[in-house]
């Protein structure tokens, strides 16, 4: 009983002792219902219930959990960076997997029993619509 008197009361219902804390804004809640009510009531503000991974953490507060979170954050940044590089190279070289000529060849192959006539394959590399717009060509 003595330990519960030092814990804060729930910020949502103000009836029970808070045992949960929002990772984003540190609002104290007592139950899952109050936690959900907190997220709904704060939906227009900056609190989404997820910890801000870019927030400064002092050396005193830096734990193994924080290190693991930072490591995963950097992996995610690297994954997005590499994906955008591949997308850019595909746009510049004109090779994307969803071009209309690729789709047409797949349809021809499926309807022709797996055979595609060589004359249906164009030699010119297709240009991506964004690159056409940049060059002033119609889409």
Coordinates of N, CA, C and O in Angstrom, one line a residue:
X1 N 0.8 -1.2 0.0 CA 0.0 0.0 0.0 C 0.9 1.3 0.0 O 0.5 2.2 -0.6
X2 N 2.0 1.2 0.7 CA 2.8 2.4 0.8 C 3.4 2.8 -0.5 O 3.6 3.9 -0.8
X3 N 3.8 1.8 -1.3 CA 4.4 2.1 -2.7 C 3.4 2.7 -3.6 O 3.8 3.6 -4.4
X4 N 2.1 2.3 -3.5 CA 1.1 2.9 -4.4 C 0.8 4.4 -4.0 O 0.4 5.1 -4.9
X5 N 1.1 4.8 -2.8 CA 0.9 6.2 -2.5 C 1.9 7.1 -3.1 O 1.7 8.3 -3.3
X6 N 3.1 6.6 -3.4 CA 4.1 7.4 -4.1 C 4.0 7.5 -5.6 O 4.5 8.3 -6.2
X7 N 3.2 6.6 -6.2 CA 2.9 6.6 -7.6 C 1.8 7.6 -7.9 O 0.9 7.8 -7.1
X8 N 1.9 8.2 -9.1 CA 0.9 9.2 -9.4 C -0.4 8.6 -9.8 O -0.5 7.4 -10.1
X9 N -1.5 9.4 -9.7 CA -2.8 8.8 -10.1 C -2.9 8.9 -11.6 O -2.2 9.6 -12.3
X10 N -3.9 8.2 -12.2 CA -4.1 8.2 -13.6 C -4.5 9.5 -14.1 O -5.3 10.2 -13.6
X11 N -3.9 10.0 -15.2 CA -4.1 11.3 -15.8 C -5.5 11.3 -16.5 O -6.0 12.4 -16.8
X12 N -6.0 10.2 -16.8 CA -7.3 10.1 -17.6 C -8.5 10.0 -16.7 O -9.4 10.8 -16.8
X13 N -8.5 9.0 -15.8 CA -9.7 8.8 -14.9 C -9.5 9.4 -13.5 O -10.5 9.6 -12.9
X14 N -8.3 9.6 -13.1 CA -8.0 10.2 -11.8 C -8.6 9.3 -10.6 O -8.7 9.8 -9.5
X15 N -8.8 8.1 -10.9 CA -9.4 7.2 -9.8 C -8.4 6.2 -9.3 O -8.4 5.9 -8.1
X16 N -7.5 5.7 -10.2 CA -6.6 4.6 -9.8 C -5.2 5.1 -9.9 O -4.9 6.1 -10.5
X17 N -4.3 4.3 -9.3 CA -2.9 4.5 -9.4 C -2.4 4.2 -10.8 O -2.7 3.2 -11.4
X18 N -1.6 5.1 -11.4 CA -1.0 4.9 -12.7 C 0.1 3.9 -12.7 O 1.0 4.0 -11.8
X19 N 0.0 2.9 -13.6 CA 1.1 1.9 -13.7 C 1.7 1.9 -15.0 O 2.7 1.2 -15.3
X20 N 1.2 2.7 -16.0 CA 1.7 2.7 -17.3 C 2.1 4.2 -17.6 O 1.5 5.1 -17.1
X21 N 3.0 4.3 -18.6 CA 3.5 5.7 -19.0 C 3.6 5.7 -20.5 O 4.2 4.8 -21.1
X22 N 3.1 6.7 -21.1 CA 3.1 6.9 -22.5 C 4.6 7.1 -23.0 O 5.3 8.0 -22.4
X23 N 5.1 6.3 -23.9 CA 6.5 6.5 -24.4 C 6.8 7.9 -25.0 O 7.9 8.3 -24.9
X24 N 5.8 8.5 -25.5 CA 6.0 9.8 -26.2 C 5.9 11.0 -25.3 O 6.8 11.8 -25.2
X25 N 4.8 11.1 -24.5 CA 4.6 12.3 -23.7 C 4.7 12.0 -22.2 O 4.5 12.9 -21.5
X26 N 4.9 10.8 -21.8 CA 5.0 10.4 -20.4 C 3.8 10.6 -19.6 O 3.8 10.8 -18.4
X27 N 2.6 10.6 -20.2 CA 1.3 10.7 -19.5 C 1.1 9.4 -18.8 O 1.2 8.3 -19.4
X28 N 0.7 9.4 -17.5 CA 0.5 8.3 -16.7 C -0.9 7.8 -16.8 O -1.8 8.6 -16.7
X29 N -1.1 6.5 -17.0 CA -2.4 5.9 -17.1 C -2.5 4.6 -16.3 O -1.4 4.0 -16.0
X30 N -3.7 4.2 -16.0 CA -3.8 3.0 -15.1 C -4.2 1.7 -15.8 O -4.1 0.6 -15.3
X31 N -4.8 1.9 -17.0 CA -5.3 0.7 -17.7 C -5.2 0.9 -19.2 O -4.9 2.0 -19.7
X32 N -5.5 -0.2 -19.9 CA -5.5 -0.1 -21.4 C -6.6 0.8 -21.9 O -6.4 1.5 -22.9
X33 N -7.7 0.8 -21.2 CA -8.8 1.7 -21.6 C -8.4 3.2 -21.5 O -8.7 4.0 -22.4
X34 N -7.7 3.5 -20.4 CA -7.3 4.9 -20.2 C -6.2 5.2 -21.2 O -6.1 6.3 -21.7
X35 N -5.3 4.2 -21.5 CA -4.3 4.5 -22.5 C -4.9 4.8 -23.9 O -4.5 5.7 -24.6
X36 N -5.9 4.0 -24.3 CA -6.6 4.2 -25.5 C -7.3 5.6 -25.5 O -7.3 6.3 -26.5
X37 N -7.9 5.9 -24.4 CA -8.6 7.2 -24.3 C -7.6 8.4 -24.4 O -7.9 9.4 -25.0
X38 N -6.4 8.2 -23.9 CA -5.3 9.2 -24.0 C -4.9 9.4 -25.5 O -4.8 10.5 -25.9
X39 N -4.8 8.3 -26.2 CA -4.4 8.4 -27.6 C -5.5 9.1 -28.5 O -5.2 9.9 -29.4
X40 N -6.7 8.8 -28.2 CA -7.9 9.4 -28.9 C -8.0 10.9 -28.5 O -8.2 11.7 -29.4
X41 N -7.8 11.2 -27.3 CA -8.0 12.6 -26.8 C -6.9 13.5 -27.3 O -7.0 14.7 -27.5
X42 N -5.7 12.9 -27.6 CA -4.5 13.6 -28.0 C -4.2 13.5 -29.5 O -3.2 13.8 -29.9
X43 N -5.2 12.9 -30.2 CA -4.9 12.6 -31.6 C -4.6 13.8 -32.5 O -3.9 13.7 -33.5
X44 N -5.1 15.0 -32.1 CA -4.8 16.2 -32.9 C -3.5 16.8 -32.5 O -3.0 17.7 -33.2
X45 N -2.9 16.4 -31.4 CA -1.6 17.0 -31.0 C -0.5 16.1 -31.4 O -0.7 15.2 -32.3
X46 N 0.7 16.3 -30.9 CA 1.9 15.6 -31.3 C 2.0 14.2 -30.7 O 2.9 13.5 -31.1
X47 N 1.2 13.8 -29.8 CA 1.3 12.5 -29.2 C 0.6 11.4 -30.0 O -0.6 11.4 -30.2
X48 N 1.4 10.5 -30.5 CA 0.8 9.3 -31.2 C 1.1 8.0 -30.4 O 0.8 7.0 -30.9
X49 N 1.7 8.1 -29.2 CA 1.9 7.0 -28.4 C 3.2 6.3 -28.7 O 3.6 5.3 -28.1
X50 N 4.0 6.8 -29.7 CA 5.2 6.1 -30.1 C 6.4 7.0 -29.6 O 6.3 8.3 -29.8
X51 N 7.4 6.4 -29.1 CA 8.6 7.2 -28.6 C 9.3 7.9 -29.8 O 9.4 7.3 -30.9
X52 N 9.7 9.1 -29.6 CA 10.4 9.9 -30.6 C 11.9 9.3 -30.6 O 12.6 9.5 -29.7
X53 N 12.2 8.7 -31.7 CA 13.5 8.0 -31.8 C 14.6 9.0 -32.1 O 15.8 8.6 -31.9
X54 N 14.3 10.2 -32.4 CA 15.4 11.2 -32.7 C 15.6 12.2 -31.5 O 16.4 13.0 -31.6
X55 N 14.9 12.0 -30.5 CA 15.0 12.9 -29.3 C 16.3 12.7 -28.6 O 16.8 11.5 -28.5
X56 N 16.9 13.7 -28.1 CA 18.2 13.7 -27.4 C 18.1 12.8 -26.2 O 17.1 12.9 -25.4
X57 N 19.1 12.0 -25.9 CA 19.1 11.2 -24.7 C 20.5 11.4 -24.0 O 21.5 11.3 -24.7
X58 N 20.5 11.8 -22.8 CA 21.7 12.1 -22.1 C 22.5 10.8 -21.9 O 21.9 9.7 -21.9
X59 N 23.8 10.9 -21.6 CA 24.6 9.7 -21.4 C 24.1 9.0 -20.1 O 24.2 7.8 -20.1
X60 N 23.6 9.7 -19.2 CA 23.1 9.1 -17.9 C 21.9 8.2 -18.2 O 21.7 7.2 -17.6
X61 N 21.0 8.6 -19.2 CA 19.8 7.9 -19.5 C 20.0 6.9 -20.6 O 19.1 6.2 -21.0
X62 N 21.2 6.8 -21.1 CA 21.5 5.9 -22.2 C 21.7 4.4 -21.7 O 22.6 4.1 -21.0
X63 N 20.8 3.6 -22.1 CA 20.8 2.2 -21.7 C 21.0 1.2 -22.9 O 21.1 1.7 -24.0
X64 N 21.0 -0.1 -22.6 CA 21.1 -1.0 -23.6 C 19.9 -1.0 -24.5 O 20.0 -1.2 -25.8
X65 N 18.8 -0.7 -24.0 CA 17.5 -0.6 -24.8 C 17.6 0.5 -25.7 O 17.3 0.4 -26.9
X66 N 18.2 1.7 -25.2 CA 18.3 2.9 -26.1 C 19.3 2.6 -27.2 O 19.1 3.0 -28.3
X67 N 20.4 1.9 -26.9 CA 21.4 1.5 -27.9 C 20.8 0.6 -29.0 O 21.0 0.8 -30.2
X68 N 20.0 -0.4 -28.6 CA 19.4 -1.3 -29.5 C 18.4 -0.5 -30.4 O 18.3 -0.7 -31.6
X69 N 17.6 0.5 -29.8 CA 16.7 1.3 -30.6 C 17.4 2.2 -31.6 O 17.0 2.3 -32.7
X70 N 18.5 2.8 -31.1 CA 19.3 3.6 -32.1 C 19.9 2.8 -33.2 O 19.9 3.2 -34.4
X71 N 20.3 1.6 -32.9 CA 20.9 0.7 -33.9 C 19.8 0.3 -35.0 O 20.1 0.4 -36.2
X72 N 18.6 0.0 -34.5 CA 17.5 -0.3 -35.4 C 17.1 0.9 -36.2 O 16.7 0.8 -37.4
X73 N 17.1 2.1 -35.6 CA 16.8 3.3 -36.3 C 17.8 3.5 -37.5 O 17.4 3.8 -38.6
X74 N 19.1 3.4 -37.2 CA 20.1 3.6 -38.2 C 19.9 2.5 -39.3 O 20.2 2.8 -40.5
X75 N 19.6 1.3 -39.0 CA 19.3 0.3 -40.0 C 18.2 0.7 -40.9 O 18.2 0.5 -42.1
X76 N 17.1 1.2 -40.3 CA 15.9 1.6 -41.1 C 16.3 2.8 -42.0 O 15.9 2.8 -43.2
X77 N 17.1 3.7 -41.5 CA 17.5 4.8 -42.4 C 18.4 4.3 -43.6 O 18.2 4.8 -44.7
X78 N 19.3 3.4 -43.3 CA 20.1 2.8 -44.4 C 19.2 2.1 -45.4 O 19.4 2.2 -46.6
X79 N 18.2 1.3 -44.9 CA 17.3 0.6 -45.8 C 16.5 1.6 -46.7 O 16.5 1.3 -47.9
X80 N 16.1 2.7 -46.2 CA 15.3 3.6 -47.0 C 16.3 4.3 -48.0 O 15.9 4.5 -49.2
X81 N 17.5 4.6 -47.5 CA 18.5 5.3 -48.4 C 18.8 4.4 -49.6 O 18.9 4.8 -50.7
X82 N 19.1 3.1 -49.3 CA 19.5 2.2 -50.4 C 18.3 2.0 -51.3 O 18.5 1.9 -52.6
X83 N 17.1 1.9 -50.8 CA 15.9 1.7 -51.7 C 15.7 2.9 -52.6 O 15.4 2.8 -53.8
X84 N 16.0 4.1 -52.1 CA 15.8 5.3 -52.9 C 16.9 5.4 -54.0 O 16.7 5.9 -55.1
X85 N 18.1 4.9 -53.6 CA 19.2 4.9 -54.6 C 18.8 3.9 -55.8 O 19.0 4.2 -56.9
X86 N 18.3 2.7 -55.4 CA 17.9 1.8 -56.4 C 16.8 2.4 -57.3 O 16.8 2.2 -58.5
X87 N 15.8 3.0 -56.7 CA 14.7 3.6 -57.4 C 15.2 4.7 -58.4 O 14.8 4.8 -59.5
X88 N 16.1 5.6 -57.9 CA 16.7 6.6 -58.7 C 17.5 6.0 -59.9 O 17.3 6.5 -61.0
X89 N 18.3 5.0 -59.6 CA 19.0 4.4 -60.7 C 18.1 3.8 -61.8 O 18.3 3.8 -63.0
X90 N 17.0 3.2 -61.3 CA 16.0 2.6 -62.2 C 15.3 3.7 -63.0 O 15.0 3.5 -64.2
X91 N 15.0 4.9 -62.4 CA 14.4 6.0 -63.2 C 15.4 6.5 -64.2 O 15.0 6.9 -65.3
X92 N 16.6 6.7 -63.8 CA 17.6 7.3 -64.7 C 17.9 6.4 -65.9 O 18.0 6.8 -67.1
X93 N 18.1 5.1 -65.6 CA 18.4 4.1 -66.7 C 17.2 3.7 -67.5 O 17.3 3.1 -68.5
X94 N 16.0 4.0 -67.0 CA 14.7 3.7 -67.7 C 14.3 2.2 -67.5 O 13.5 1.8 -68.2
X95 N 14.8 1.6 -66.5 CA 14.4 0.2 -66.2 C 13.6 0.1 -64.9 O 14.2 0.2 -63.9
X96 N 12.4 0.0 -65.1 CA 11.5 -0.2 -63.9 C 10.7 -1.5 -64.1 O 10.4 -1.8 -65.3
X97 N 10.3 -2.1 -63.1 CA 9.7 -3.4 -63.3 C 8.2 -3.3 -63.6 O 7.6 -4.3 -64.0
X98 N 7.7 -2.1 -63.5 CA 6.2 -1.9 -63.8 C 6.0 -1.1 -65.1 O 4.9 -0.5 -65.1
X99 N 6.9 -1.1 -66.0 CA 6.6 -0.4 -67.3 C 5.5 -1.1 -68.1 O 5.3 -2.3 -67.9
X100 N 4.9 -0.4 -69.0 CA 3.8 -0.9 -69.8 C 4.3 -2.0 -70.7 O 3.6 -3.0 -71.0
X101 N 5.6 -1.9 -71.2 CA 6.1 -2.9 -72.1 C 6.3 -4.2 -71.4 O 6.1 -5.3 -72.0
X102 N 6.8 -4.1 -70.2 CA 7.0 -5.3 -69.4 C 5.6 -6.0 -69.1 O 5.5 -7.2 -69.2
X103 N 4.6 -5.2 -68.8 CA 3.3 -5.8 -68.6 C 2.7 -6.4 -69.9 O 2.1 -7.5 -69.8
X104 N 3.0 -5.8 -71.0 CA 2.5 -6.3 -72.3 C 3.2 -7.6 -72.6 O 2.5 -8.5 -73.1
X105 N 4.5 -7.7 -72.3 CA 5.2 -9.0 -72.6 C 4.7 -10.1 -71.7 O 4.6 -11.2 -72.1
X106 N 4.3 -9.8 -70.5 CA 3.8 -10.8 -69.6 C 2.5 -11.3 -70.1 O 2.2 -12.5 -70.0
X107 N 1.6 -10.4 -70.6 CA 0.3 -10.8 -71.1 C 0.5 -11.6 -72.3 O -0.2 -12.6 -72.5
X108 N 1.4 -11.2 -73.2 CA 1.7 -12.0 -74.5 C 2.2 -13.4 -74.1 O 1.8 -14.3 -74.8
X109 N 3.0 -13.5 -73.1 CA 3.6 -14.8 -72.8 C 2.5 -15.7 -72.2 O 2.5 -16.9 -72.5
X110 N 1.6 -15.1 -71.4 CA 0.6 -16.0 -70.7 C -0.4 -16.4 -71.8 O -1.0 -17.5 -71.7
X111 N -0.8 -15.5 -72.7 CA -1.8 -15.9 -73.7 C -1.3 -16.7 -74.8 O -2.0 -17.5 -75.5
X112 N 0.0 -16.6 -75.1 CA 0.6 -17.4 -76.2 C 1.3 -18.7 -75.8 O 2.1 -19.2 -76.5
X113 N 0.9 -19.2 -74.6 CA 1.5 -20.5 -74.2 C 2.9 -20.4 -73.7 O 3.7 -21.3 -73.8
X114 N 3.3 -19.2 -73.3 CA 4.7 -19.0 -72.8 C 5.7 -18.6 -73.8 O 6.8 -18.4 -73.6
X115 N 5.2 -18.3 -75.1 CA 6.1 -17.9 -76.2 C 5.8 -16.5 -76.5 O 4.6 -16.1 -76.6
X116 N 6.8 -15.7 -76.7 CA 6.7 -14.3 -77.1 C 7.4 -14.1 -78.4 O 8.6 -14.5 -78.5
X117 N 6.8 -13.4 -79.4 CA 7.5 -13.1 -80.7 C 8.5 -12.1 -80.4 O 8.3 -11.1 -79.7
X118 N 9.7 -12.3 -81.1 CA 10.8 -11.3 -80.9 C 10.5 -9.9 -81.5 O 11.0 -8.9 -81.0
X119 N 9.6 -9.9 -82.5 CA 9.3 -8.6 -83.1 C 8.4 -7.7 -82.1 O 8.3 -6.5 -82.3
X120 N 7.8 -8.3 -81.1 CA 7.0 -7.6 -80.1 C 7.9 -6.9 -79.1 O 7.4 -6.0 -78.3
X121 N 9.1 -7.2 -79.0 CA 10.0 -6.6 -78.1 C 10.7 -5.4 -78.7 O 11.4 -5.5 -79.7
X122 N 10.5 -4.2 -78.1 CA 11.1 -3.0 -78.7 C 12.5 -2.9 -78.2 O 12.8 -3.3 -77.0
X123 N 13.4 -2.3 -79.0 CA 14.8 -2.2 -78.6 C 15.0 -0.9 -77.8 O 16.0 -0.8 -77.0
X124 N 14.2 0.1 -77.9 CA 14.4 1.4 -77.2 C 14.0 1.2 -75.7 O 13.0 0.5 -75.4
X125 N 14.8 1.7 -74.8 CA 14.5 1.6 -73.4 C 13.3 2.5 -73.1 O 13.4 3.7 -73.5
X126 N 12.3 2.1 -72.4 CA 11.2 3.0 -72.1 C 11.6 4.1 -71.1 O 12.5 3.9 -70.3
X127 N 11.0 5.2 -71.3 CA 11.4 6.4 -70.4 C 10.3 6.5 -69.3 O 9.1 6.4 -69.6
X128 N 10.7 6.7 -68.1 CA 9.8 6.9 -67.0 C 9.0 8.2 -67.2 O 9.6 9.2 -67.6
X129 N 7.7 8.2 -66.8 CA 6.9 9.4 -67.0 C 7.5 10.6 -66.3 O 7.3 11.7 -66.8
X130 N 8.1 10.5 -65.1 CA 8.7 11.7 -64.5 C 9.8 12.3 -65.3 O 10.0 13.5 -65.3
X131 N 10.6 11.4 -65.9 CA 11.7 11.9 -66.8 C 11.1 12.5 -68.0 O 11.7 13.5 -68.6
X132 N 10.0 12.0 -68.6 CA 9.4 12.6 -69.7 C 8.9 14.0 -69.4 O 9.1 15.0 -70.2
X133 N 8.3 14.2 -68.2 CA 7.8 15.5 -67.8 C 9.0 16.4 -67.6 O 8.8 17.6 -67.9
X134 N 10.1 16.0 -67.1 CA 11.2 16.8 -66.9 C 11.8 17.3 -68.3 O 12.2 18.5 -68.4
X135 N 11.7 16.5 -69.3 CA 12.2 16.8 -70.6 C 11.2 17.5 -71.5 O 11.5 17.9 -72.6
X136 N 10.0 17.7 -70.9 CA 9.0 18.5 -71.7 C 8.2 17.6 -72.6 O 7.5 18.1 -73.5
X137 N 8.3 16.3 -72.6 CA 7.6 15.4 -73.5 C 6.3 15.0 -72.8 O 6.2 15.0 -71.6
X138 N 5.3 14.8 -73.7 CA 4.0 14.4 -73.1 C 4.0 13.0 -72.6 O 4.8 12.1 -73.0
X139 N 3.2 12.8 -71.6 CA 3.2 11.5 -70.9 C 2.3 10.5 -71.6 O 1.4 10.6 -72.2

